[in-house]
Coordinates of C-alpha atoms in Angstrom, one line a residue:
Chain A
X112 CA -58.3 -57.1 99.5
X113 CA -60.0 -60.5 99.8
X114 CA -60.5 -60.9 103.5
X115 CA -61.5 -64.6 103.3
X116 CA -58.5 -65.4 101.2
X117 CA -56.3 -63.6 103.7
X118 CA -57.9 -65.5 106.7
X119 CA -57.8 -69.0 105.2
X120 CA -55.1 -69.2 102.5
X121 CA -54.3 -72.9 102.9
X122 CA -57.9 -74.1 103.3
X123 CA -59.0 -72.2 100.2
X124 CA -56.1 -73.5 98.1
X125 CA -57.1 -77.1 99.1
X126 CA -60.7 -76.4 98.2
X127 CA -59.9 -75.1 94.8
X128 CA -57.6 -78.1 94.1
X129 CA -60.5 -80.5 94.3
X130 CA -62.1 -79.2 91.1
X131 CA -60.9 -78.7 87.6
X132 CA -59.2 -75.3 87.4
X133 CA -61.6 -74.1 84.7
X134 CA -64.6 -74.8 87.0
X135 CA -63.8 -72.6 90.0
X136 CA -67.5 -72.1 90.6
X137 CA -67.6 -75.6 92.1
X138 CA -65.8 -74.2 95.1
X139 CA -68.7 -72.0 96.1
X140 CA -70.4 -74.5 98.5
X141 CA -67.2 -75.5 100.4
X142 CA -66.2 -71.9 100.6
X143 CA -69.6 -71.0 102.1
X144 CA -69.2 -73.7 104.7
X145 CA -65.7 -72.4 105.5
X146 CA -66.8 -68.8 105.7
X147 CA -69.8 -69.6 107.9
X148 CA -67.8 -71.4 110.6
X149 CA -66.8 -68.0 112.0
X150 CA -68.9 -65.9 112.8
X151 CA -71.7 -68.5 112.3
X152 CA -73.4 -66.9 109.3
X153 CA -72.5 -65.6 105.9
X154 CA -71.6 -61.9 105.9
X155 CA -72.1 -59.7 102.8
X156 CA -68.3 -59.3 102.8
X157 CA -67.9 -63.1 102.7
X158 CA -70.3 -63.3 99.8
X159 CA -68.3 -60.7 98.0
X160 CA -65.1 -62.5 98.7
X161 CA -66.4 -65.8 97.5
X162 CA -67.9 -64.3 94.4
X163 CA -64.5 -63.0 93.6
X164 CA -62.7 -66.3 94.2
X165 CA -65.2 -68.2 92.1
X166 CA -65.5 -65.7 89.3
X167 CA -69.3 -65.3 89.7
X168 CA -71.6 -62.5 90.8
X169 CA -72.5 -61.8 94.4
X170 CA -76.1 -62.3 93.4
X171 CA -75.3 -65.9 92.3
X172 CA -73.6 -66.5 95.6
X173 CA -76.6 -65.1 97.4
X174 CA -78.9 -67.4 95.5
X175 CA -76.9 -70.4 96.7
X176 CA -77.1 -69.2 100.3
X177 CA -80.9 -68.8 99.9
X178 CA -81.4 -72.2 98.3
X179 CA -79.6 -74.5 100.7
X180 CA -81.0 -74.6 104.3
X181 CA -77.7 -75.1 106.1
X182 CA -76.4 -71.6 105.1
X183 CA -77.6 -68.6 107.1
X184 CA -77.4 -65.0 106.0
X185 CA -78.3 -63.6 109.4
X186 CA -76.8 -64.0 112.9
X187 CA -79.5 -65.9 114.7
X188 CA -78.3 -68.0 117.6
X189 CA -74.8 -69.3 117.9
X190 CA -76.0 -72.9 117.9
X191 CA -78.9 -74.0 115.7
X192 CA -80.7 -76.8 117.5
X193 CA -82.4 -78.6 114.6
X194 CA -85.0 -81.1 115.6
X195 CA -86.3 -83.5 112.9
X196 CA -90.1 -83.8 113.0
X197 CA -90.6 -85.6 109.8
X198 CA -93.1 -88.5 109.7
X199 CA -90.9 -91.4 110.9
X200 CA -89.5 -89.2 113.8
X201 CA -93.0 -88.0 114.6
X202 CA -94.2 -91.6 115.0
X203 CA -91.5 -91.8 117.7
X204 CA -92.6 -88.7 119.6
X205 CA -90.6 -85.9 117.9
X206 CA -93.5 -83.4 117.7
X207 CA -94.1 -83.7 121.5
X208 CA -90.3 -83.6 122.1
X209 CA -90.0 -80.3 120.2
X210 CA -93.0 -78.7 121.9
X211 CA -91.8 -79.6 125.4
X212 CA -88.2 -78.5 124.6
X213 CA -89.5 -75.1 123.5
X214 CA -91.7 -74.8 126.6
X215 CA -88.8 -75.7 129.0
X216 CA -86.6 -73.1 127.3
X217 CA -89.4 -70.6 127.1
X218 CA -88.9 -69.9 123.4
X219 CA -90.8 -70.5 120.2
X220 CA -89.5 -72.4 117.2
X221 CA -87.2 -70.0 115.2
X222 CA -86.8 -67.5 118.1
X223 CA -83.3 -67.3 119.7
X224 CA -82.9 -67.7 123.5
X225 CA -82.5 -64.6 125.5
X226 CA -78.7 -65.1 125.7
X227 CA -78.6 -65.4 121.9
X228 CA -76.8 -68.8 122.1
X229 CA -79.5 -71.1 120.8
X230 CA -82.3 -71.1 118.2
X231 CA -84.6 -74.1 118.1
X232 CA -85.5 -75.1 114.6
X233 CA -87.8 -77.7 113.0
X234 CA -86.1 -79.5 110.1
X235 CA -86.7 -82.2 107.6
X236 CA -85.4 -85.8 107.7
X237 CA -81.8 -86.2 109.0
X238 CA -81.5 -89.9 108.2
X239 CA -81.8 -91.0 111.9
X240 CA -85.5 -92.2 111.8
X241 CA -84.7 -95.2 114.0
X242 CA -83.2 -93.2 116.8
X243 CA -85.8 -90.4 117.3
X244 CA -86.4 -88.1 119.0
X245 CA -83.1 -86.5 117.7
X246 CA -81.6 -83.2 116.7
X247 CA -78.4 -81.9 115.2
X248 CA -76.4 -79.0 116.6
X249 CA -75.0 -76.7 113.9
X250 CA -72.6 -74.0 115.0
X251 CA -68.9 -73.1 115.5
X252 CA -68.2 -74.6 112.1
X253 CA -69.3 -78.0 113.3
X254 CA -72.4 -80.2 113.0
X255 CA -73.1 -83.0 115.5
X256 CA -76.0 -85.4 115.8
X257 CA -77.7 -86.2 119.2
X258 CA -80.0 -89.2 119.0
X259 CA -82.3 -91.2 121.4
X260 CA -83.1 -87.9 123.1
X261 CA -85.4 -86.9 125.9
X262 CA -86.1 -83.3 126.8
X263 CA -83.8 -83.7 129.9
X264 CA -80.9 -85.1 127.9
X265 CA -81.4 -82.4 125.3
X266 CA -81.2 -79.7 128.0
X267 CA -78.0 -81.3 129.3
X268 CA -76.5 -81.0 125.8
X269 CA -77.5 -77.3 125.7
X270 CA -75.9 -76.8 129.1
X271 CA -72.6 -78.3 127.9
X272 CA -72.7 -76.0 124.9
X273 CA -73.3 -73.0 127.1
X274 CA -70.3 -73.9 129.2
X275 CA -68.2 -74.4 126.1
X276 CA -69.2 -71.0 124.8
X277 CA -68.4 -69.4 128.1
X278 CA -64.9 -70.9 128.2
X279 CA -64.3 -69.8 124.6
X280 CA -65.4 -66.2 125.6
X281 CA -63.0 -66.2 128.6
X282 CA -60.2 -67.4 126.2
X283 CA -60.9 -64.4 124.0
X284 CA -61.0 -61.9 126.8
Chain B
X161 CA -65.2 -113.6 109.2
X162 CA -68.6 -112.2 108.8
X163 CA -72.0 -113.4 107.4
X164 CA -72.6 -109.9 106.3
X165 CA -71.8 -108.6 102.8
X166 CA -72.3 -104.9 103.5
X167 CA -72.6 -104.4 107.3
X168 CA -69.5 -106.4 108.0
X169 CA -68.5 -103.9 110.8
X170 CA -71.2 -105.6 112.9
X171 CA -69.1 -108.7 113.2
X172 CA -65.6 -107.2 112.8
X173 CA -64.6 -104.6 115.4
X174 CA -62.8 -101.5 114.2
X175 CA -63.4 -102.3 110.5
X176 CA -63.2 -98.5 109.9
X177 CA -59.4 -98.7 110.7
X178 CA -57.3 -99.3 107.6
X179 CA -55.1 -102.0 109.1
X180 CA -58.2 -104.0 110.2
X181 CA -59.8 -103.6 106.8
X182 CA -56.6 -104.7 105.1
X183 CA -56.4 -107.8 107.4
X184 CA -59.9 -108.7 106.4
X185 CA -59.1 -108.8 102.6
X186 CA -59.5 -105.0 102.1
X187 CA -58.3 -103.6 98.8
X188 CA -57.5 -107.1 97.4
X189 CA -60.3 -106.5 94.9
X190 CA -58.9 -103.0 94.1
X191 CA -55.5 -104.4 93.4
X192 CA -57.0 -107.2 91.4
X193 CA -58.9 -104.9 89.1
X194 CA -56.1 -102.4 88.5
X195 CA -53.4 -105.0 87.9
X196 CA -55.3 -107.8 86.1
X197 CA -58.6 -106.7 84.7
X198 CA -59.6 -104.7 81.6
X199 CA -62.4 -102.2 82.2
X200 CA -64.6 -104.1 79.8
X201 CA -64.2 -107.3 81.9
X202 CA -65.2 -105.4 85.0
X203 CA -68.3 -104.0 83.3
X204 CA -69.2 -107.5 82.1
X205 CA -68.8 -108.8 85.7
X206 CA -71.2 -106.2 87.0
X207 CA -73.7 -107.1 84.3
X208 CA -73.3 -110.9 85.0
X209 CA -73.9 -110.3 88.7
X210 CA -77.2 -108.6 88.0
X211 CA -76.4 -105.9 90.6
X212 CA -79.1 -103.2 90.5
X213 CA -78.8 -99.7 91.8
X214 CA -79.6 -99.5 95.5
X215 CA -80.6 -95.8 95.6
X216 CA -84.2 -96.4 94.6
X217 CA -84.5 -96.9 90.8
X218 CA -83.0 -100.4 90.7
X219 CA -81.3 -99.8 87.4
X220 CA -78.7 -102.5 86.4
X221 CA -75.3 -101.1 87.4
X222 CA -73.2 -102.8 84.7
X223 CA -75.6 -101.5 82.0
X224 CA -75.3 -98.0 83.5
X225 CA -71.5 -98.1 83.2
X226 CA -71.7 -99.5 79.7
X227 CA -73.5 -96.3 78.5
X228 CA -70.4 -94.2 79.0
X229 CA -68.9 -93.4 75.6
X230 CA -65.2 -94.0 75.0
X231 CA -64.8 -91.1 72.5
X232 CA -65.6 -88.4 75.1
X233 CA -63.2 -87.7 78.0
X234 CA -62.6 -87.2 80.9
X235 CA -65.1 -89.5 82.7
X236 CA -66.3 -89.0 86.2
X237 CA -67.9 -91.2 88.9
X238 CA -70.0 -89.6 91.6
X239 CA -71.1 -91.5 94.7
X240 CA -74.6 -90.4 95.6
X241 CA -74.4 -90.1 99.4
X242 CA -77.1 -87.5 99.7
X243 CA -79.4 -90.0 101.6
X244 CA -82.4 -87.8 102.5
X245 CA -85.5 -89.8 102.0
X246 CA -87.6 -89.9 105.2
X247 CA -87.2 -93.5 106.5
X248 CA -83.8 -94.1 104.9
X249 CA -80.6 -94.3 107.0
X250 CA -78.6 -97.2 105.5
X251 CA -75.8 -95.3 103.6
X252 CA -75.1 -93.4 106.8
X253 CA -74.3 -96.6 108.7
X254 CA -72.2 -98.0 105.9
X255 CA -70.1 -94.8 105.6
X256 CA -69.8 -94.4 109.4
X257 CA -68.8 -97.9 110.2
X258 CA -67.5 -99.6 107.0
X259 CA -66.1 -96.6 105.1
X260 CA -63.3 -98.4 103.3
X261 CA -65.6 -100.9 101.6
X262 CA -67.6 -98.0 100.3
X263 CA -64.5 -96.1 99.1
X264 CA -63.1 -99.3 97.5
X265 CA -66.4 -99.7 95.6
X266 CA -66.2 -96.1 94.4
X267 CA -62.6 -96.8 93.3
X268 CA -63.6 -100.0 91.4
X269 CA -66.5 -98.1 89.7
X270 CA -64.0 -95.4 88.7
X271 CA -61.7 -97.9 87.2
X272 CA -64.6 -99.5 85.2
X273 CA -65.1 -96.3 83.3
X274 CA -61.5 -95.1 83.7
X275 CA -62.4 -92.0 85.7
X276 CA -59.3 -90.3 87.2
X277 CA -61.2 -88.0 89.5
X278 CA -64.3 -89.1 91.4
X279 CA -66.5 -87.4 93.9
X280 CA -68.6 -88.5 96.9
X281 CA -71.5 -86.1 97.3
X282 CA -72.6 -86.1 100.9
X283 CA -75.6 -84.3 102.3
X284 CA -74.4 -81.4 104.4
X285 CA -75.8 -82.9 107.6
X286 CA -73.3 -85.8 107.3
X287 CA -70.6 -83.4 108.3
X288 CA -68.8 -85.8 110.7
X289 CA -68.9 -88.5 108.1
X290 CA -67.4 -86.1 105.6
X291 CA -64.5 -85.3 107.9
X292 CA -63.9 -89.0 108.5
X293 CA -64.0 -89.8 104.7
X294 CA -61.4 -87.1 104.0
X295 CA -59.2 -88.6 106.6
X296 CA -59.6 -92.1 105.2
X297 CA -58.9 -90.8 101.6
X298 CA -55.7 -89.2 102.9
X299 CA -54.7 -92.6 104.5
X300 CA -55.3 -94.3 101.1
X301 CA -53.1 -91.8 99.3
X302 CA -50.4 -92.4 101.9
X303 CA -50.7 -96.2 101.5
X304 CA -50.5 -96.0 97.7
X305 CA -54.0 -97.1 97.0
X306 CA -54.9 -93.7 95.5
X307 CA -52.7 -91.4 93.5
X308 CA -50.6 -91.6 90.3
X309 CA -49.6 -94.8 88.5
X310 CA -51.3 -97.1 90.9
X311 CA -49.5 -100.4 91.4
X312 CA -47.0 -99.3 88.7
X313 CA -49.7 -99.1 86.0
X314 CA -50.7 -96.2 83.9
X315 CA -53.9 -95.7 85.9
X316 CA -54.2 -92.8 88.3
X317 CA -57.2 -91.9 90.6
X318 CA -58.1 -89.3 93.1
X319 CA -61.2 -89.1 95.3
X320 CA -62.9 -85.9 96.6
X321 CA -65.7 -85.3 99.1
X322 CA -68.2 -82.6 98.2
X323 CA -70.6 -81.6 101.0
X324 CA -74.1 -80.5 100.2
X325 CA -75.9 -78.0 102.5
X326 CA -79.4 -79.2 103.1
X327 CA -81.5 -80.0 100.0
X328 CA -83.4 -83.3 99.5
X329 CA -83.5 -82.6 95.8
X330 CA -79.8 -83.0 95.5
X331 CA -80.3 -86.8 95.8
X332 CA -81.8 -86.5 92.3
X333 CA -78.8 -87.2 90.1
X334 CA -78.9 -84.2 87.8
X335 CA -79.6 -81.8 90.6
X336 CA -76.7 -83.4 92.4
X337 CA -74.4 -82.6 89.5
X338 CA -75.7 -79.0 89.4
X339 CA -74.8 -78.8 93.0
X340 CA -71.2 -79.9 92.5
X341 CA -70.9 -77.4 89.8
X342 CA -71.8 -74.7 92.3
X343 CA -75.3 -74.0 91.2
X344 CA -78.8 -74.4 92.7
X345 CA -79.8 -78.0 93.1
X346 CA -82.3 -78.1 90.3
X347 CA -82.8 -81.1 88.0
X348 CA -81.8 -80.9 84.4
X349 CA -83.9 -81.7 81.3
X350 CA -83.0 -85.2 79.9
X351 CA -81.7 -86.1 77.4
X352 CA -78.7 -85.7 77.4
X353 CA -78.3 -88.3 80.2
X354 CA -75.4 -88.0 82.6
X355 CA -73.7 -91.0 81.1
X356 CA -73.1 -88.8 78.0
X357 CA -73.2 -85.3 79.4
X358 CA -73.0 -85.2 83.2
X359 CA -70.5 -83.4 85.5
X360 CA -68.9 -80.5 83.6
X361 CA -70.8 -81.8 80.5
X362 CA -68.5 -84.9 80.6
X363 CA -69.7 -88.6 80.7
X364 CA -70.6 -89.4 84.3
X365 CA -71.7 -92.4 86.3
X366 CA -73.7 -91.8 89.5
X367 CA -74.0 -94.7 91.8
X368 CA -75.5 -95.0 95.3
X369 CA -73.3 -95.7 98.3
X370 CA -74.8 -99.2 98.9
X371 CA -74.5 -100.1 95.2
X372 CA -70.8 -99.2 95.3
X373 CA -70.3 -101.1 98.6
X374 CA -71.4 -104.3 96.9
X375 CA -68.6 -104.1 94.3
X376 CA -65.5 -105.3 96.3
X377 CA -67.1 -108.6 97.3
X378 CA -68.5 -109.1 93.8
X379 CA -64.9 -108.7 92.4
X380 CA -63.5 -111.0 95.0
X381 CA -66.2 -113.8 94.9
X382 CA -67.7 -113.5 91.4
X383 CA -71.1 -113.1 89.9
X384 CA -72.3 -116.6 90.7
X385 CA -71.6 -116.1 94.4
X386 CA -73.5 -112.8 94.3
X387 CA -76.5 -114.5 92.8
X388 CA -76.7 -117.1 95.6
X389 CA -78.7 -114.5 97.5
X390 CA -81.9 -112.7 96.4
X391 CA -84.1 -113.5 93.4
X392 CA -83.4 -114.1 89.7
X393 CA -84.3 -110.5 88.8
X394 CA -83.3 -108.9 92.1
X395 CA -80.1 -110.7 93.1
X396 CA -78.0 -110.0 96.2
X397 CA -78.6 -108.7 99.7
X398 CA -80.1 -105.3 100.6
X399 CA -79.9 -103.1 103.6
X400 CA -83.5 -102.5 104.7
X401 CA -84.1 -99.4 106.9
X402 CA -87.0 -100.2 109.2
X403 CA -88.7 -97.4 111.1
X404 CA -92.1 -96.2 112.3
X405 CA -94.5 -98.2 114.5
X406 CA -92.2 -101.1 115.2
X407 CA -90.4 -102.4 118.3
X408 CA -86.9 -102.7 116.9
X409 CA -86.3 -100.1 114.3
X410 CA -82.9 -100.1 112.5
X411 CA -81.0 -101.4 109.5
X412 CA -81.3 -105.1 108.5
X413 CA -79.2 -106.7 105.8
X414 CA -81.3 -109.4 104.2
X415 CA -81.5 -111.1 100.8
X416 CA -83.8 -109.3 98.4
X417 CA -87.0 -111.3 98.3
X418 CA -87.3 -111.6 102.1
X419 CA -91.0 -111.2 103.0
X420 CA -92.2 -108.1 104.8
X421 CA -93.5 -110.3 107.6
X422 CA -90.1 -111.5 108.5
X423 CA -88.6 -108.0 108.6
X424 CA -91.4 -106.4 110.6
X425 CA -92.4 -109.2 113.0
X426 CA -89.5 -111.6 113.3
X427 CA -86.6 -109.1 113.2
X428 CA -88.3 -105.9 114.0
X429 CA -90.1 -107.3 117.0
X430 CA -93.6 -106.5 115.8
X431 CA -95.8 -103.5 116.6
X432 CA -95.6 -101.7 120.0
X433 CA -98.2 -102.5 122.6
X434 CA -99.7 -105.3 120.4
X435 CA -101.5 -102.9 118.2
X436 CA -102.6 -104.0 114.7
X437 CA -100.6 -103.1 111.6
X438 CA -102.4 -100.9 109.2
X439 CA -100.1 -100.0 106.3
X440 CA -96.5 -100.1 105.0
X441 CA -94.5 -97.6 103.1
X442 CA -91.7 -99.6 101.4
X443 CA -89.8 -96.7 99.8
X444 CA -89.9 -94.0 102.5
X445 CA -92.1 -90.9 102.2
X446 CA -92.2 -91.3 98.5
X447 CA -94.2 -94.5 98.7
X448 CA -97.6 -95.5 97.7
X449 CA -99.2 -97.0 100.8
X450 CA -99.5 -100.8 100.9
X451 CA -102.5 -102.0 102.9
X452 CA -101.0 -104.5 105.4
X453 CA -103.1 -107.5 104.5
X454 CA -101.8 -111.0 105.1
X455 CA -101.1 -111.3 101.4
X456 CA -99.0 -108.1 101.5
X457 CA -97.1 -109.2 104.5
X458 CA -96.2 -112.4 102.8
X459 CA -95.0 -110.6 99.7
X460 CA -91.2 -110.9 99.0
X461 CA -89.4 -107.6 99.2
X462 CA -87.8 -107.4 95.7
X463 CA -88.3 -104.9 93.0
X464 CA -90.9 -106.9 91.0
X465 CA -93.0 -108.2 93.8
X466 CA -93.4 -104.8 95.5
X467 CA -94.2 -103.2 92.1
X468 CA -97.0 -105.8 91.7
X469 CA -98.6 -104.4 94.9
X470 CA -98.9 -101.1 93.1
X471 CA -96.0 -99.7 95.1
X472 CA -92.2 -99.5 94.8
X473 CA -89.3 -100.9 96.8
X474 CA -87.2 -97.8 96.2
X475 CA -84.3 -97.6 98.6
X476 CA -86.0 -100.2 100.8
X477 CA -86.9 -97.9 103.7
X478 CA -89.8 -99.7 105.3
X479 CA -92.0 -97.4 107.4
X480 CA -94.6 -99.4 109.5
X481 CA -97.9 -97.7 110.3
X482 CA -100.2 -99.1 112.9
X483 CA -103.9 -98.6 113.6
X484 CA -103.2 -95.6 115.7
X485 CA -102.0 -93.6 112.7
X486 CA -104.4 -91.5 110.8
X487 CA -103.6 -91.4 107.1
X488 CA -104.8 -87.9 106.8
X489 CA -102.1 -86.9 109.4
X490 CA -99.6 -89.0 107.5
X491 CA -100.4 -87.3 104.1
X492 CA -100.1 -83.9 105.8
X493 CA -96.6 -84.8 107.2
X494 CA -95.3 -86.2 103.9
X495 CA -96.8 -83.3 101.9
X496 CA -95.2 -80.7 104.0
X497 CA -91.9 -82.5 103.5
X498 CA -92.2 -82.4 99.7
X499 CA -93.5 -78.8 99.7
X500 CA -90.4 -77.8 101.7
X501 CA -88.0 -79.8 99.4
X502 CA -89.6 -78.9 96.0
X503 CA -86.8 -77.0 94.2
X504 CA -89.3 -74.7 92.6
X505 CA -88.3 -75.3 89.0
X506 CA -91.4 -77.0 87.7
X507 CA -94.8 -75.3 88.3
X508 CA -96.9 -78.5 88.9
X509 CA -94.6 -79.5 91.8
X510 CA -94.0 -76.1 93.2
X511 CA -97.7 -75.1 93.2
X512 CA -99.1 -78.5 93.6
X513 CA -97.2 -79.4 96.8
X514 CA -98.2 -75.9 98.2
X515 CA -101.9 -76.5 97.5
X516 CA -101.9 -80.1 98.7
X517 CA -100.4 -78.9 102.0
X518 CA -102.9 -76.1 102.2
X519 CA -105.9 -78.5 101.8
X520 CA -104.4 -81.1 104.1
X521 CA -103.8 -78.4 106.8
X522 CA -107.5 -77.4 106.5
X523 CA -108.6 -81.1 106.8
X524 CA -106.4 -81.7 109.8
X525 CA -107.6 -78.5 111.4
X526 CA -111.2 -79.6 111.1
X527 CA -112.2 -76.8 108.8
X528 CA -112.8 -78.8 105.7
X529 CA -115.8 -80.4 104.0
X530 CA -116.0 -83.6 101.9
X531 CA -115.5 -81.4 98.8
X532 CA -112.0 -80.6 100.0
X533 CA -111.1 -84.2 100.2
X534 CA -112.2 -84.6 96.5
X535 CA -110.3 -81.4 95.6
X536 CA -107.1 -82.8 97.2
X537 CA -107.4 -85.9 95.0
X538 CA -107.9 -83.8 91.9
X539 CA -104.9 -81.6 92.7
X540 CA -102.7 -84.6 93.3
X541 CA -103.7 -86.3 90.1
X542 CA -103.1 -83.2 88.1
X543 CA -99.5 -83.0 89.2
X544 CA -98.7 -86.5 88.0
X545 CA -96.5 -87.0 84.9
X546 CA -95.8 -83.3 84.5
X547 CA -92.5 -82.7 86.2
X548 CA -88.8 -82.9 85.1
X549 CA -87.8 -85.2 88.0
X550 CA -89.6 -87.6 90.3
X551 CA -90.1 -85.4 93.3
X552 CA -93.4 -84.0 92.2
X553 CA -94.6 -87.4 91.4
X554 CA -93.4 -88.9 94.7
X555 CA -95.2 -86.2 96.6
X556 CA -98.5 -87.4 95.2
X557 CA -97.9 -91.1 96.1
X558 CA -98.8 -91.1 99.8
X559 CA -101.7 -88.6 99.1
X560 CA -103.4 -90.5 96.3
X561 CA -102.8 -94.0 97.8
X562 CA -104.1 -92.9 101.2
X563 CA -107.2 -91.3 99.7
X564 CA -107.8 -94.5 97.6
X565 CA -107.3 -96.9 100.5
X566 CA -108.1 -95.0 103.7
X567 CA -110.6 -92.4 102.6
X568 CA -112.5 -92.8 105.8
X569 CA -109.5 -91.4 107.7
X570 CA -110.0 -88.1 105.8
X571 CA -113.8 -88.1 106.2
X572 CA -113.4 -88.6 109.9
X573 CA -111.9 -85.0 110.0
X574 CA -114.4 -83.1 107.8
X575 CA -117.2 -80.9 108.9
X576 CA -115.6 -79.8 112.2
X577 CA -114.9 -83.3 113.5
X578 CA -111.9 -83.4 115.8
X579 CA -109.7 -86.2 116.7

């Protein structure tokens, strides 16, 4: 039983239709994005399901997950707060921004917050050099940019996400 | 009406809405090519215009199209929307705010080589733009601009968005093709070139977003009009992404051949707090540093003139560096970027970026001697001309040029000296 196919039959059909039928392997990246949306990382079962759909081995799917930085194979924070500290952003204070954000949250880069909601990460150029400091939030199957940031505005973004997560949990309960 | 060619959304509100785009001449060029032009005419028009690829290499677009053989089918066109070079953020603005002109350009390029399925490869971080483009493509299908037998001709076309997932190397065109094929984004050995054996081993044209966005106005207004701006060898306008130590960073659409001084001082508002300018990187992190002399500041920003400075215009991502920036720090930053983004396929790049980063960390931490500075130069030079793609080469550009031009910045760190 392919769990992924059972969960997203329409979406998977649409993904497969984008590529020539004899090149199913092309669907591996969109399928990984789809599978990662919920629960926030790629489970071994999802890798197995994707391998089956694309007609490749689970090892090959695993290598794709390992190569591309936006795929995660472990649950590590519901929201990845990814701060660009590349040179143009650093010239606009991104290194200081990252350091102070971590201090205010009491975490280190790469360590999830105590509630498991956030993990602060340092990432490479996000094509927003003119609006630094900036970060992207990757989680819940979405990816959103936040530009022209200060530590205070960033903490406000995190607060809003915290509330959104709490509302979603209540909805489930 | 708008003075802009590419950033027309700055003058025309809601240009990302189909009805507004149509009201402003949208898809007239598309209808014109499909109903009244032979593919060869279109290729000749692109050649006559002198349009050169805006992704970095500056290769003539019409010539690129003409390499596609007519005895091998199907053909594909892929829009390179992987924009990931530190300092570059122009394609993002075009796709966010003027998406239909980009899509119309992709459609025109597809018609030129008679591709029936074309792809836009977006970096994964452009998730919101990907959602938006999918919606716009659906609207175009609905409106009859995409689909089967367009305008009652035999020509059919479909567009697809493929999202990357975080890998700078996928902006390299053969790595990009590998990525669409569901493989690791690692460059291919050339030849064969993508024009002959590209996506799914079929003839493929890969054009940058900005290049494609130039096509609708070229079709509408002609090659002579296009050549009214820019220089003889670098015609047209270009979106310059200005960042770094400058008061007004952002995208500026200017004729190719505009001097650095006008961009940095007149439009960009000069250097913060009246500091002195020290150097310029004209092609993002991949640049050789240009010492910001008066002569350099008066140099026209076109492919030939910037090459004469020993640098490259690339995608025209101009990073300004002022006197407060240590070039040893800068080299450390860019090297860590390339070390992270090296795909690992070629040993000189994989190992070389690692060792350059290692030595630069030692220099910046104050634990190095002058011998380490020389060693860094040696490692960088040994990497050059030895890799399948340009990434390894690019990584050495800021290192070698900063050592050649600003060696004292490195020496200021050796033997335990701190900042």
